[in-house]
mmCIF file of C-alpha atoms in Angstrom:
data_model
loop_
_atom_site.group_PDB
_atom_site.id
_atom_site.type_symbol
_atom_site.label_atom_id
_atom_site.label_comp_id
_atom_site.label_asym_id
_atom_site.label_seq_id
_atom_site.Cartn_x
_atom_site.Cartn_y
_atom_site.Cartn_z
ATOM 1 C CA UNK A 1085 -29.147 36.764 7.846
ATOM 2 C CA UNK A 1086 -31.425 34.375 6.876
ATOM 3 C CA UNK A 1087 -31.110 30.581 8.417
ATOM 4 C CA UNK A 1088 -30.103 29.348 5.014
ATOM 5 C CA UNK A 1089 -27.458 32.315 4.568
ATOM 6 C CA UNK A 1090 -25.992 30.950 7.889
ATOM 7 C CA UNK A 1091 -25.942 27.325 7.332
ATOM 8 C CA UNK A 1092 -24.403 27.342 3.632
ATOM 9 C CA UNK A 1093 -21.012 28.961 5.419
ATOM 10 C CA UNK A 1094 -21.446 26.328 7.648
ATOM 11 C CA UNK A 1095 -21.726 23.527 5.515
ATOM 12 C CA UNK A 1096 -18.458 25.181 3.481
ATOM 13 C CA UNK A 1097 -16.480 24.978 6.492
ATOM 14 C CA UNK A 1098 -17.608 21.605 7.611
ATOM 15 C CA UNK A 1099 -16.553 20.416 4.025
ATOM 16 C CA UNK A 1100 -13.133 22.027 4.281
ATOM 17 C CA UNK A 1101 -12.462 20.471 7.541
ATOM 18 C CA UNK A 1102 -13.257 17.328 6.154
ATOM 19 C CA UNK A 1103 -10.965 17.921 3.119
ATOM 20 C CA UNK A 1104 -8.131 19.016 5.337
ATOM 21 C CA UNK A 1105 -8.464 16.022 7.568
ATOM 22 C CA UNK A 1106 -8.391 13.605 4.367
ATOM 23 C CA UNK A 1107 -5.303 15.324 3.024
ATOM 24 C CA UNK A 1108 -3.500 15.061 6.351
ATOM 25 C CA UNK A 1109 -4.419 11.392 6.870
ATOM 26 C CA UNK A 1110 -2.774 10.692 3.609
ATOM 27 C CA UNK A 1111 0.441 12.638 4.623
ATOM 28 C CA UNK A 1112 0.553 10.908 8.068
ATOM 29 C CA UNK A 1113 0.232 7.489 6.625
ATOM 30 C CA UNK A 1114 2.889 7.951 4.272
ATOM 31 C CA UNK A 1115 5.298 9.496 6.650
ATOM 32 C CA UNK A 1116 4.239 7.769 9.925
ATOM 33 C CA UNK A 1117 2.704 4.426 8.886
ATOM 34 C CA UNK A 1118 -0.699 2.787 10.158
ATOM 35 C CA UNK A 1119 0.578 2.770 14.009
ATOM 36 C CA UNK A 1120 1.453 6.453 13.927
ATOM 37 C CA UNK A 1121 -1.377 7.836 12.269
ATOM 38 C CA UNK A 1122 -4.280 8.122 15.155
ATOM 39 C CA UNK A 1123 -7.064 10.239 14.795
ATOM 40 C CA UNK A 1124 -5.275 12.893 17.187
ATOM 41 C CA UNK A 1125 -1.988 13.099 15.342
ATOM 42 C CA UNK A 1126 -3.918 13.542 12.043
ATOM 43 C CA UNK A 1127 -6.298 16.407 13.640
ATOM 44 C CA UNK A 1128 -2.971 18.198 14.780
ATOM 45 C CA UNK A 1129 -1.811 17.923 11.389
ATOM 46 C CA UNK A 1130 -4.712 19.317 9.786
ATOM 47 C CA UNK A 1131 -4.991 22.157 12.333
ATOM 48 C CA UNK A 1132 -8.410 20.846 13.504
ATOM 49 C CA UNK A 1133 -9.321 19.956 16.957
ATOM 50 C CA UNK A 1134 -9.730 16.172 18.006
ATOM 51 C CA UNK A 1135 -13.458 16.795 18.931
ATOM 52 C CA UNK A 1136 -14.003 17.865 15.335
ATOM 53 C CA UNK A 1137 -11.976 15.346 13.769
ATOM 54 C CA UNK A 1138 -13.837 12.591 15.755
ATOM 55 C CA UNK A 1139 -17.154 14.269 14.528
ATOM 56 C CA UNK A 1140 -16.397 13.750 10.950
ATOM 57 C CA UNK A 1141 -14.523 10.344 11.585
ATOM 58 C CA UNK A 1142 -15.193 8.622 14.849
ATOM 59 C CA UNK A 1143 -12.303 6.047 14.237
ATOM 60 C CA UNK A 1144 -8.991 6.062 12.577
ATOM 61 C CA UNK A 1145 -10.433 3.295 10.305
ATOM 62 C CA UNK A 1146 -13.119 5.656 9.003
ATOM 63 C CA UNK A 1147 -10.689 8.495 8.722
ATOM 64 C CA UNK A 1148 -8.076 6.677 6.574
ATOM 65 C CA UNK A 1149 -9.927 4.513 4.419
ATOM 66 C CA UNK A 1150 -12.014 7.743 3.494
ATOM 67 C CA UNK A 1151 -8.769 9.569 2.893
ATOM 68 C CA UNK A 1152 -7.844 6.464 0.362
ATOM 69 C CA UNK A 1153 -10.950 6.362 -1.459
ATOM 70 C CA UNK A 1154 -11.273 10.086 -1.574
ATOM 71 C CA UNK A 1155 -7.711 10.883 -2.982
ATOM 72 C CA UNK A 1156 -7.899 8.058 -5.383
ATOM 73 C CA UNK A 1157 -10.965 9.360 -7.032
ATOM 74 C CA UNK A 1158 -9.238 13.133 -7.175
ATOM 75 C CA UNK A 1159 -6.433 11.372 -8.866
ATOM 76 C CA UNK A 1160 -8.684 9.304 -11.135
ATOM 77 C CA UNK A 1161 -10.534 12.487 -12.181
ATOM 78 C CA UNK A 1162 -7.454 14.193 -12.646
ATOM 79 C CA UNK A 1163 -6.470 11.608 -15.016
ATOM 80 C CA UNK A 1164 -9.965 11.999 -17.010
ATOM 81 C CA UNK A 1165 -9.422 15.639 -17.017
ATOM 82 C CA UNK A 1166 -5.846 15.643 -18.090
ATOM 83 C CA UNK A 1167 -5.995 13.679 -20.968
ATOM 84 C CA UNK A 1168 -4.716 15.651 -23.870
ATOM 85 C CA UNK A 1169 -6.920 15.932 -27.128
ATOM 86 C CA UNK A 1170 -4.988 12.728 -28.914
ATOM 87 C CA UNK A 1171 -6.874 10.281 -30.981
ATOM 88 C CA UNK A 1172 -6.265 6.508 -29.315
ATOM 89 C CA UNK A 1173 -3.197 5.549 -30.480
ATOM 90 C CA UNK A 1174 1.016 5.502 -29.638
ATOM 91 C CA UNK A 1175 1.212 9.042 -28.115
ATOM 92 C CA UNK A 1176 -2.202 8.794 -26.267
ATOM 93 C CA UNK A 1177 -1.359 5.230 -24.587
ATOM 94 C CA UNK A 1178 2.397 6.795 -23.718
ATOM 95 C CA UNK A 1179 0.524 9.690 -21.825
ATOM 96 C CA UNK A 1180 -1.852 7.330 -20.159
ATOM 97 C CA UNK A 1181 0.701 4.922 -18.853
ATOM 98 C CA UNK A 1182 3.190 7.660 -17.780
ATOM 99 C CA UNK A 1183 0.269 9.334 -15.790
ATOM 100 C CA UNK A 1184 -0.570 5.780 -14.174
ATOM 101 C CA UNK A 1185 2.920 5.223 -13.445
ATOM 102 C CA UNK A 1186 3.342 8.616 -11.477
ATOM 103 C CA UNK A 1187 0.259 7.917 -9.695
ATOM 104 C CA UNK A 1188 1.507 4.637 -8.113
ATOM 105 C CA UNK A 1189 4.820 6.269 -7.475
ATOM 106 C CA UNK A 1190 3.131 8.976 -5.511
ATOM 107 C CA UNK A 1191 2.395 9.660 -1.756
ATOM 108 C CA UNK A 1192 -1.013 8.283 -2.255
ATOM 109 C CA UNK A 1193 0.342 5.210 -3.245
ATOM 110 C CA UNK A 1194 2.811 4.815 0.268
ATOM 111 C CA UNK A 1195 -0.292 5.773 2.131
ATOM 112 C CA UNK A 1196 -2.493 3.083 0.740
ATOM 113 C CA UNK A 1197 0.340 0.707 0.976
ATOM 114 C CA UNK A 1198 0.471 1.105 4.723
ATOM 115 C CA UNK A 1199 -3.257 0.538 4.909
ATOM 116 C CA UNK A 1200 -3.023 -2.845 2.869
ATOM 117 C CA UNK A 1201 0.223 -4.013 5.256
ATOM 118 C CA UNK A 1202 -1.585 -3.111 8.255
ATOM 119 C CA UNK A 1203 -4.862 -4.727 7.221
ATOM 120 C CA UNK A 1204 -2.947 -8.021 6.413
ATOM 121 C CA UNK A 1205 -2.352 -8.711 10.038
ATOM 122 C CA UNK A 1206 -5.370 -7.131 11.369
ATOM 123 C CA UNK A 1207 -8.682 -8.860 10.699
ATOM 124 C CA UNK A 1208 -10.968 -5.970 11.722
ATOM 125 C CA UNK A 1209 -9.095 -3.280 9.271
ATOM 126 C CA UNK A 1210 -9.122 -5.934 6.636
ATOM 127 C CA UNK A 1211 -13.024 -5.991 6.632
ATOM 128 C CA UNK A 1212 -12.939 -2.497 5.758
ATOM 129 C CA UNK A 1213 -10.198 -2.546 3.480
ATOM 130 C CA UNK A 1214 -11.055 -5.616 1.232
ATOM 131 C CA UNK A 1215 -14.229 -4.077 -0.136
ATOM 132 C CA UNK A 1216 -12.317 -0.327 -0.326
ATOM 133 C CA UNK A 1217 -9.811 -1.892 -2.704
ATOM 134 C CA UNK A 1218 -12.198 -3.859 -4.864
ATOM 135 C CA UNK A 1219 -14.090 -0.366 -5.506
ATOM 136 C CA UNK A 1220 -10.853 1.537 -6.188
ATOM 137 C CA UNK A 1221 -9.540 -1.350 -8.469
ATOM 138 C CA UNK A 1222 -12.782 -1.599 -10.504
ATOM 139 C CA UNK A 1223 -12.846 2.131 -11.017
ATOM 140 C CA UNK A 1224 -8.984 2.512 -11.756
ATOM 141 C CA UNK A 1225 -9.603 -0.408 -14.087
ATOM 142 C CA UNK A 1226 -12.516 1.328 -15.629
ATOM 143 C CA UNK A 1227 -10.824 4.795 -16.061
ATOM 144 C CA UNK A 1228 -7.692 3.247 -17.795
ATOM 145 C CA UNK A 1229 -9.828 1.184 -20.509
ATOM 146 C CA UNK A 1230 -11.699 4.953 -21.086
ATOM 147 C CA UNK A 1231 -8.366 6.593 -20.851
ATOM 148 C CA UNK A 1232 -6.902 4.116 -23.392
ATOM 149 C CA UNK A 1233 -9.919 4.204 -25.733
ATOM 150 C CA UNK A 1234 -9.216 0.384 -25.093
ATOM 151 C CA UNK A 1235 -11.884 -2.186 -26.687
ATOM 152 C CA UNK A 1236 -11.868 -4.982 -23.892
ATOM 153 C CA UNK A 1237 -14.226 -7.417 -26.145
ATOM 154 C CA UNK A 1238 -10.899 -7.934 -28.299
ATOM 155 C CA UNK A 1239 -8.708 -11.008 -26.883
ATOM 156 C CA UNK A 1240 -5.757 -10.200 -24.921
ATOM 157 C CA UNK A 1241 -6.910 -6.389 -24.482
ATOM 158 C CA UNK A 1242 -8.417 -6.760 -20.857
ATOM 159 C CA UNK A 1243 -5.227 -8.556 -19.534
ATOM 160 C CA UNK A 1244 -3.165 -6.170 -21.212
ATOM 161 C CA UNK A 1245 -4.948 -3.300 -19.272
ATOM 162 C CA UNK A 1246 -4.973 -5.189 -16.007
ATOM 163 C CA UNK A 1247 -1.118 -5.693 -16.529
ATOM 164 C CA UNK A 1248 -0.590 -1.928 -16.720
ATOM 165 C CA UNK A 1249 -1.722 -1.397 -13.354
ATOM 166 C CA UNK A 1250 -0.245 -4.093 -11.766
ATOM 167 C CA UNK A 1251 3.024 -3.110 -13.104
ATOM 168 C CA UNK A 1252 2.452 0.403 -12.159
ATOM 169 C CA UNK A 1253 1.577 -1.026 -8.716
ATOM 170 C CA UNK A 1254 4.923 -2.896 -8.633
ATOM 171 C CA UNK A 1255 6.916 -0.037 -9.975
ATOM 172 C CA UNK A 1256 5.273 2.128 -7.288
ATOM 173 C CA UNK A 1257 6.532 -0.619 -4.573
ATOM 174 C CA UNK A 1258 10.307 -0.463 -6.069
ATOM 175 C CA UNK A 1259 10.138 3.319 -5.290
ATOM 176 C CA UNK A 1260 9.134 2.965 -1.794
ATOM 177 C CA UNK A 1261 12.629 3.122 -0.058
ATOM 178 C CA UNK A 1262 14.620 4.928 -2.885
ATOM 179 C CA UNK A 1263 14.053 7.214 -5.928
ATOM 180 C CA UNK A 1264 13.652 4.819 -8.905
ATOM 181 C CA UNK A 1265 12.385 7.219 -11.313
ATOM 182 C CA UNK A 1266 14.798 6.780 -13.922
ATOM 183 C CA UNK A 1267 14.466 3.108 -14.053
ATOM 184 C CA UNK A 1268 10.674 3.478 -13.726
ATOM 185 C CA UNK A 1269 10.656 5.952 -16.927
ATOM 186 C CA UNK A 1270 12.592 3.562 -18.994
ATOM 187 C CA UNK A 1271 10.327 0.469 -18.160
ATOM 188 C CA UNK A 1272 7.132 2.213 -18.794
ATOM 189 C CA UNK A 1273 8.174 4.053 -22.031
ATOM 190 C CA UNK A 1274 9.012 -0.066 -23.467
ATOM 191 C CA UNK A 1275 5.701 -1.002 -21.961
ATOM 192 C CA UNK A 1276 3.606 1.951 -23.718
ATOM 193 C CA UNK A 1277 4.985 0.490 -27.094
ATOM 194 C CA UNK A 1278 4.001 -3.020 -26.053
ATOM 195 C CA UNK A 1279 0.544 -2.146 -24.903
ATOM 196 C CA UNK A 1280 0.066 0.081 -27.681
ATOM 197 C CA UNK A 1281 0.436 -2.791 -30.084
ATOM 198 C CA UNK A 1282 -1.742 -4.937 -27.934
ATOM 199 C CA UNK A 1283 -4.676 -2.301 -28.393
ATOM 200 C CA UNK A 1284 -4.320 -1.892 -31.982
ATOM 201 C CA UNK B 145 35.465 -38.627 20.627
ATOM 202 C CA UNK B 146 38.076 -36.335 19.210
ATOM 203 C CA UNK B 147 37.693 -32.606 19.440
ATOM 204 C CA UNK B 148 36.676 -32.489 15.866
ATOM 205 C CA UNK B 149 33.953 -34.931 16.174
ATOM 206 C CA UNK B 150 32.349 -33.019 18.852
ATOM 207 C CA UNK B 151 32.671 -29.860 17.135
ATOM 208 C CA UNK B 152 30.916 -31.024 14.091
ATOM 209 C CA UNK B 153 27.383 -31.957 15.539
ATOM 210 C CA UNK B 154 27.853 -28.676 17.560
ATOM 211 C CA UNK B 155 28.215 -26.711 14.136
ATOM 212 C CA UNK B 156 25.484 -28.800 12.937
ATOM 213 C CA UNK B 157 23.215 -27.887 15.478
ATOM 214 C CA UNK B 158 24.107 -24.235 15.080
ATOM 215 C CA UNK B 159 23.141 -24.211 11.617
ATOM 216 C CA UNK B 160 20.059 -26.288 12.186
ATOM 217 C CA UNK B 161 18.896 -23.438 14.708
ATOM 218 C CA UNK B 162 19.838 -20.829 12.669
ATOM 219 C CA UNK B 163 17.673 -21.886 9.901
ATOM 220 C CA UNK B 164 14.925 -22.883 12.161
ATOM 221 C CA UNK B 165 14.934 -19.239 13.317
ATOM 222 C CA UNK B 166 15.092 -17.606 9.896
ATOM 223 C CA UNK B 167 12.061 -19.739 8.803
ATOM 224 C CA UNK B 168 10.189 -18.648 11.824
ATOM 225 C CA UNK B 169 11.131 -14.914 11.076
ATOM 226 C CA UNK B 170 9.217 -15.011 7.927
ATOM 227 C CA UNK B 171 6.150 -16.526 9.151
ATOM 228 C CA UNK B 172 5.967 -14.395 11.876
ATOM 229 C CA UNK B 173 6.731 -11.245 9.690
ATOM 230 C CA UNK B 174 3.796 -12.392 7.154
ATOM 231 C CA UNK B 175 1.257 -13.198 9.684
ATOM 232 C CA UNK B 176 2.141 -10.522 12.605
ATOM 233 C CA UNK B 177 3.833 -7.906 10.626
ATOM 234 C CA UNK B 178 6.907 -6.086 11.954
ATOM 235 C CA UNK B 179 5.745 -4.839 15.067
ATOM 236 C CA UNK B 180 4.498 -8.289 16.193
ATOM 237 C CA UNK B 181 8.087 -10.022 15.134
ATOM 238 C CA UNK B 182 10.011 -9.185 18.279
ATOM 239 C CA UNK B 183 13.337 -11.685 18.471
ATOM 240 C CA UNK B 184 11.452 -13.481 21.527
ATOM 241 C CA UNK B 185 8.147 -14.333 19.204
ATOM 242 C CA UNK B 186 10.053 -15.395 16.722
ATOM 243 C CA UNK B 187 12.599 -17.655 19.125
ATOM 244 C CA UNK B 188 9.402 -19.055 20.650
ATOM 245 C CA UNK B 189 7.715 -19.791 17.087
ATOM 246 C CA UNK B 190 11.207 -21.868 16.276
ATOM 247 C CA UNK B 191 11.336 -23.534 19.599
ATOM 248 C CA UNK B 192 14.519 -21.716 20.758
ATOM 249 C CA UNK B 193 15.599 -20.023 23.697
ATOM 250 C CA UNK B 194 15.393 -16.427 23.705
ATOM 251 C CA UNK B 195 19.230 -16.334 24.747
ATOM 252 C CA UNK B 196 20.298 -18.785 21.731
ATOM 253 C CA UNK B 197 18.063 -16.697 19.513
ATOM 254 C CA UNK B 198 20.013 -13.689 20.491
ATOM 255 C CA UNK B 199 23.223 -15.530 20.291
ATOM 256 C CA UNK B 200 22.745 -15.603 16.258
ATOM 257 C CA UNK B 201 20.891 -12.547 15.807
ATOM 258 C CA UNK B 202 21.341 -9.917 18.799
ATOM 259 C CA UNK B 203 18.425 -7.555 17.040
ATOM 260 C CA UNK B 204 15.360 -7.919 15.403
ATOM 261 C CA UNK B 205 16.861 -5.930 12.315
ATOM 262 C CA UNK B 206 19.663 -8.810 12.162
ATOM 263 C CA UNK B 207 17.356 -11.351 12.384
ATOM 264 C CA UNK B 208 14.756 -10.179 9.959
ATOM 265 C CA UNK B 209 16.886 -9.023 7.020
ATOM 266 C CA UNK B 210 18.894 -12.036 7.262
ATOM 267 C CA UNK B 211 15.549 -14.198 7.175
ATOM 268 C CA UNK B 212 14.741 -12.500 4.066
ATOM 269 C CA UNK B 213 17.894 -12.597 2.024
ATOM 270 C CA UNK B 214 18.487 -16.483 3.132
ATOM 271 C CA UNK B 215 14.786 -17.311 1.855
ATOM 272 C CA UNK B 216 14.832 -15.225 -1.326
ATOM 273 C CA UNK B 217 18.336 -16.833 -2.059
ATOM 274 C CA UNK B 218 17.067 -19.878 -1.323
ATOM 275 C CA UNK B 219 14.013 -19.385 -3.744
ATOM 276 C CA UNK B 220 16.121 -18.467 -6.584
ATOM 277 C CA UNK B 221 18.098 -21.289 -6.406
ATOM 278 C CA UNK B 222 14.984 -23.431 -6.639
ATOM 279 C CA UNK B 223 13.826 -21.584 -9.561
ATOM 280 C CA UNK B 224 17.186 -22.500 -11.299
ATOM 281 C CA UNK B 225 17.120 -25.980 -9.919
ATOM 282 C CA UNK B 226 13.467 -26.247 -11.179
ATOM 283 C CA UNK B 227 13.955 -25.277 -14.753
ATOM 284 C CA UNK B 228 12.935 -28.075 -16.936
ATOM 285 C CA UNK B 229 14.998 -29.108 -19.749
ATOM 286 C CA UNK B 230 13.693 -27.028 -22.483
ATOM 287 C CA UNK B 231 15.269 -24.815 -25.325
ATOM 288 C CA UNK B 232 14.473 -21.058 -24.708
ATOM 289 C CA UNK B 233 11.245 -20.435 -26.325
ATOM 290 C CA UNK B 234 7.733 -20.233 -25.629
ATOM 291 C CA UNK B 235 7.306 -23.086 -23.013
ATOM 292 C CA UNK B 236 10.688 -22.336 -21.114
ATOM 293 C CA UNK B 237 9.275 -18.347 -20.825
ATOM 294 C CA UNK B 238 6.043 -19.485 -19.650
ATOM 295 C CA UNK B 239 7.385 -21.389 -17.100
ATOM 296 C CA UNK B 240 9.643 -19.040 -15.916
ATOM 297 C CA UNK B 241 7.047 -16.322 -15.772
ATOM 298 C CA UNK B 242 4.877 -18.505 -13.804
ATOM 299 C CA UNK B 243 7.524 -19.677 -11.284
ATOM 300 C CA UNK B 244 8.118 -15.754 -10.434
ATOM 301 C CA UNK B 245 4.900 -15.038 -10.321
ATOM 302 C CA UNK B 246 4.114 -17.618 -7.774
ATOM 303 C CA UNK B 247 7.241 -16.544 -5.935
ATOM 304 C CA UNK B 248 5.814 -13.101 -5.410
ATOM 305 C CA UNK B 249 2.588 -14.251 -4.265
ATOM 306 C CA UNK B 250 4.004 -16.487 -1.545
ATOM 307 C CA UNK B 251 4.412 -15.851 2.178
ATOM 308 C CA UNK B 252 8.107 -14.715 1.464
ATOM 309 C CA UNK B 253 6.670 -11.586 -0.257
ATOM 310 C CA UNK B 254 4.222 -10.806 2.339
ATOM 311 C CA UNK B 255 6.911 -10.946 4.810
ATOM 312 C CA UNK B 256 9.472 -8.763 2.605
ATOM 313 C CA UNK B 257 6.608 -6.439 2.214
ATOM 314 C CA UNK B 258 6.122 -5.972 6.080
ATOM 315 C CA UNK B 259 9.891 -5.255 6.367
ATOM 316 C CA UNK B 260 9.772 -2.476 3.337
ATOM 317 C CA UNK B 261 6.937 -0.733 4.776
ATOM 318 C CA UNK B 262 8.469 -0.764 8.455
ATOM 319 C CA UNK B 263 11.461 0.551 6.555
ATOM 320 C CA UNK B 264 9.864 3.459 5.049
ATOM 321 C CA UNK B 265 8.967 5.072 8.443
ATOM 322 C CA UNK B 266 11.993 4.232 10.233
ATOM 323 C CA UNK B 267 15.225 5.403 9.116
ATOM 324 C CA UNK B 268 17.510 2.900 11.035
ATOM 325 C CA UNK B 269 15.517 0.212 9.627
ATOM 326 C CA UNK B 270 15.670 1.688 6.258
ATOM 327 C CA UNK B 271 19.743 2.022 6.008
ATOM 328 C CA UNK B 272 19.758 -2.091 6.808
ATOM 329 C CA UNK B 273 16.628 -2.905 4.055
ATOM 330 C CA UNK B 274 18.040 -0.689 1.018
ATOM 331 C CA UNK B 275 21.193 -2.486 0.430
ATOM 332 C CA UNK B 276 19.310 -5.616 1.152
ATOM 333 C CA UNK B 277 16.974 -4.800 -1.436
ATOM 334 C CA UNK B 278 19.785 -3.910 -3.918
ATOM 335 C CA UNK B 279 21.331 -7.234 -3.534
ATOM 336 C CA UNK B 280 18.332 -9.001 -3.293
ATOM 337 C CA UNK B 281 16.985 -7.164 -6.816
ATOM 338 C CA UNK B 282 20.325 -7.381 -8.573
ATOM 339 C CA UNK B 283 20.458 -11.102 -8.082
ATOM 340 C CA UNK B 284 16.395 -11.872 -8.760
ATOM 341 C CA UNK B 285 17.102 -9.870 -12.259
ATOM 342 C CA UNK B 286 20.323 -12.048 -12.719
ATOM 343 C CA UNK B 287 18.746 -15.274 -12.027
ATOM 344 C CA UNK B 288 15.547 -14.439 -14.269
ATOM 345 C CA UNK B 289 17.709 -13.398 -17.248
ATOM 346 C CA UNK B 290 19.688 -16.724 -16.836
ATOM 347 C CA UNK B 291 16.499 -18.838 -16.502
ATOM 348 C CA UNK B 292 15.121 -17.099 -19.796
ATOM 349 C CA UNK B 293 18.065 -17.061 -21.780
ATOM 350 C CA UNK B 294 17.568 -13.851 -22.061
ATOM 351 C CA UNK B 295 20.265 -11.750 -24.508
ATOM 352 C CA UNK B 296 20.149 -8.251 -22.902
ATOM 353 C CA UNK B 297 22.343 -6.605 -25.398
ATOM 354 C CA UNK B 298 19.165 -6.627 -27.606
ATOM 355 C CA UNK B 299 16.985 -3.467 -27.641
ATOM 356 C CA UNK B 300 14.179 -3.638 -25.142
ATOM 357 C CA UNK B 301 15.202 -7.157 -23.844
ATOM 358 C CA UNK B 302 16.417 -5.700 -20.338
ATOM 359 C CA UNK B 303 13.460 -3.607 -19.891
ATOM 360 C CA UNK B 304 10.888 -6.306 -20.661
ATOM 361 C CA UNK B 305 12.800 -8.602 -18.135
ATOM 362 C CA UNK B 306 12.800 -5.794 -15.442
ATOM 363 C CA UNK B 307 8.959 -5.347 -16.327
ATOM 364 C CA UNK B 308 8.247 -9.060 -15.478
ATOM 365 C CA UNK B 309 9.702 -8.723 -12.177
ATOM 366 C CA UNK B 310 7.911 -5.491 -11.427
ATOM 367 C CA UNK B 311 4.702 -6.843 -12.932
ATOM 368 C CA UNK B 312 5.024 -9.926 -10.470
ATOM 369 C CA UNK B 313 5.846 -7.598 -7.584
ATOM 370 C CA UNK B 314 2.441 -5.857 -8.377
ATOM 371 C CA UNK B 315 0.641 -9.085 -8.683
ATOM 372 C CA UNK B 316 2.015 -10.261 -5.517
ATOM 373 C CA UNK B 317 0.581 -6.974 -3.723
ATOM 374 C CA UNK B 318 -2.689 -7.683 -5.416
ATOM 375 C CA UNK B 319 -2.483 -11.109 -3.644
ATOM 376 C CA UNK B 320 -2.103 -9.662 -0.130
ATOM 377 C CA UNK B 321 -5.588 -9.481 1.156
ATOM 378 C CA UNK B 322 -7.623 -11.584 -1.141
ATOM 379 C CA UNK B 323 -6.961 -14.685 -3.105
ATOM 380 C CA UNK B 324 -6.198 -13.243 -6.530
ATOM 381 C CA UNK B 325 -4.751 -16.539 -8.283
ATOM 382 C CA UNK B 326 -7.254 -16.957 -11.166
ATOM 383 C CA UNK B 327 -6.709 -13.324 -12.151
ATOM 384 C CA UNK B 328 -2.741 -13.515 -11.661
ATOM 385 C CA UNK B 329 -2.750 -16.636 -13.813
ATOM 386 C CA UNK B 330 -4.593 -14.875 -16.752
ATOM 387 C CA UNK B 331 -2.587 -12.137 -16.535
ATOM 388 C CA UNK B 332 0.960 -13.946 -16.716
ATOM 389 C CA UNK B 333 -0.003 -16.020 -19.378
ATOM 390 C CA UNK B 334 -0.664 -13.306 -21.575
ATOM 391 C CA UNK B 335 2.467 -11.722 -20.152
ATOM 392 C CA UNK B 336 4.514 -14.620 -21.112
ATOM 393 C CA UNK B 337 3.443 -14.487 -24.766
ATOM 394 C CA UNK B 338 4.257 -10.737 -24.606
ATOM 395 C CA UNK B 339 7.585 -11.499 -23.292
ATOM 396 C CA UNK B 340 8.655 -14.355 -25.814
ATOM 397 C CA UNK B 341 7.910 -11.999 -28.845
ATOM 398 C CA UNK B 342 10.076 -9.542 -26.775
ATOM 399 C CA UNK B 343 12.749 -12.039 -26.361
ATOM 400 C CA UNK B 344 12.936 -13.531 -29.578
#
């Protein structure tokens, strides 16, 4: 085998290991919280040796922030790909509002929440989380505008898009300890009508 | 002094001690998180002996859940007392939306968030927090309906009131790590207009 042929599978394995670690970090954070999600615990969950995990992510801060960023980007890309072939309007707005609502009611949100709350009483962690939050927030806003086909130059539209994300975050929080799916669905259906009126 | 005259100041002192502990518990939770907020730490912050603190609140769970409930009730009572003498309508709706937005951006919200998140990975704590959350949520909803003068028998009104509280919770979360006051104020102003239209 040529050197190149050997290198490629190694790179694939390395990428696969990295992605297993990122997915396991989300699981651990959501289930065990920040305190319980050490690199060793995450490595074990991922079926990866501790040494290999630390090769990819020297500290828990590195691992966990990378996991939140990676999974959020995956989810946002999924939102874009999943958009039905609908013109901007009521049905499309409903689809986007529902998809965002479900995204914030997911394990990803619980994991991110653990990270935010840990960062609120840990200044070193906060330094990593604040810029991550800003990037993720901007990206979520941009993708939502694009998905809705919203024209932010019109008065009130920017605030209505922001309110959609803030509302989804609030509903995600209401879902943390109990299953709030039925109430969430009613609130989001009503919001989709309001938002559609604001957009058009 | 009669027995009664002795008893009264003792009861007052005991009530004052209790309230100092509850206020200190909110401070500690918001600043140090659940892990850092032991009964000893809270007692020291309140200037109360550990024994006296444990007489009032045998466990950290008792202390912290009592603190969230007490402070939330105080805040909601404050909302009622602070209502300006305005008829239901745009100005009153704006006042209520602003007041609720500020309530969820406060230290009380950060403290409650620490408790919810700790409960999400601790089943014993969850058992105490879920019923507390249900009570507090019902009370917040009831007070908001009353403050707005909203008629929930009209279609969409109940969901609009719920969305107000969910939005405020989402905005509170966005304020956890950075000062989000300017953006929050714009989103809430816009929301007050939307809500007012839904109510009238």
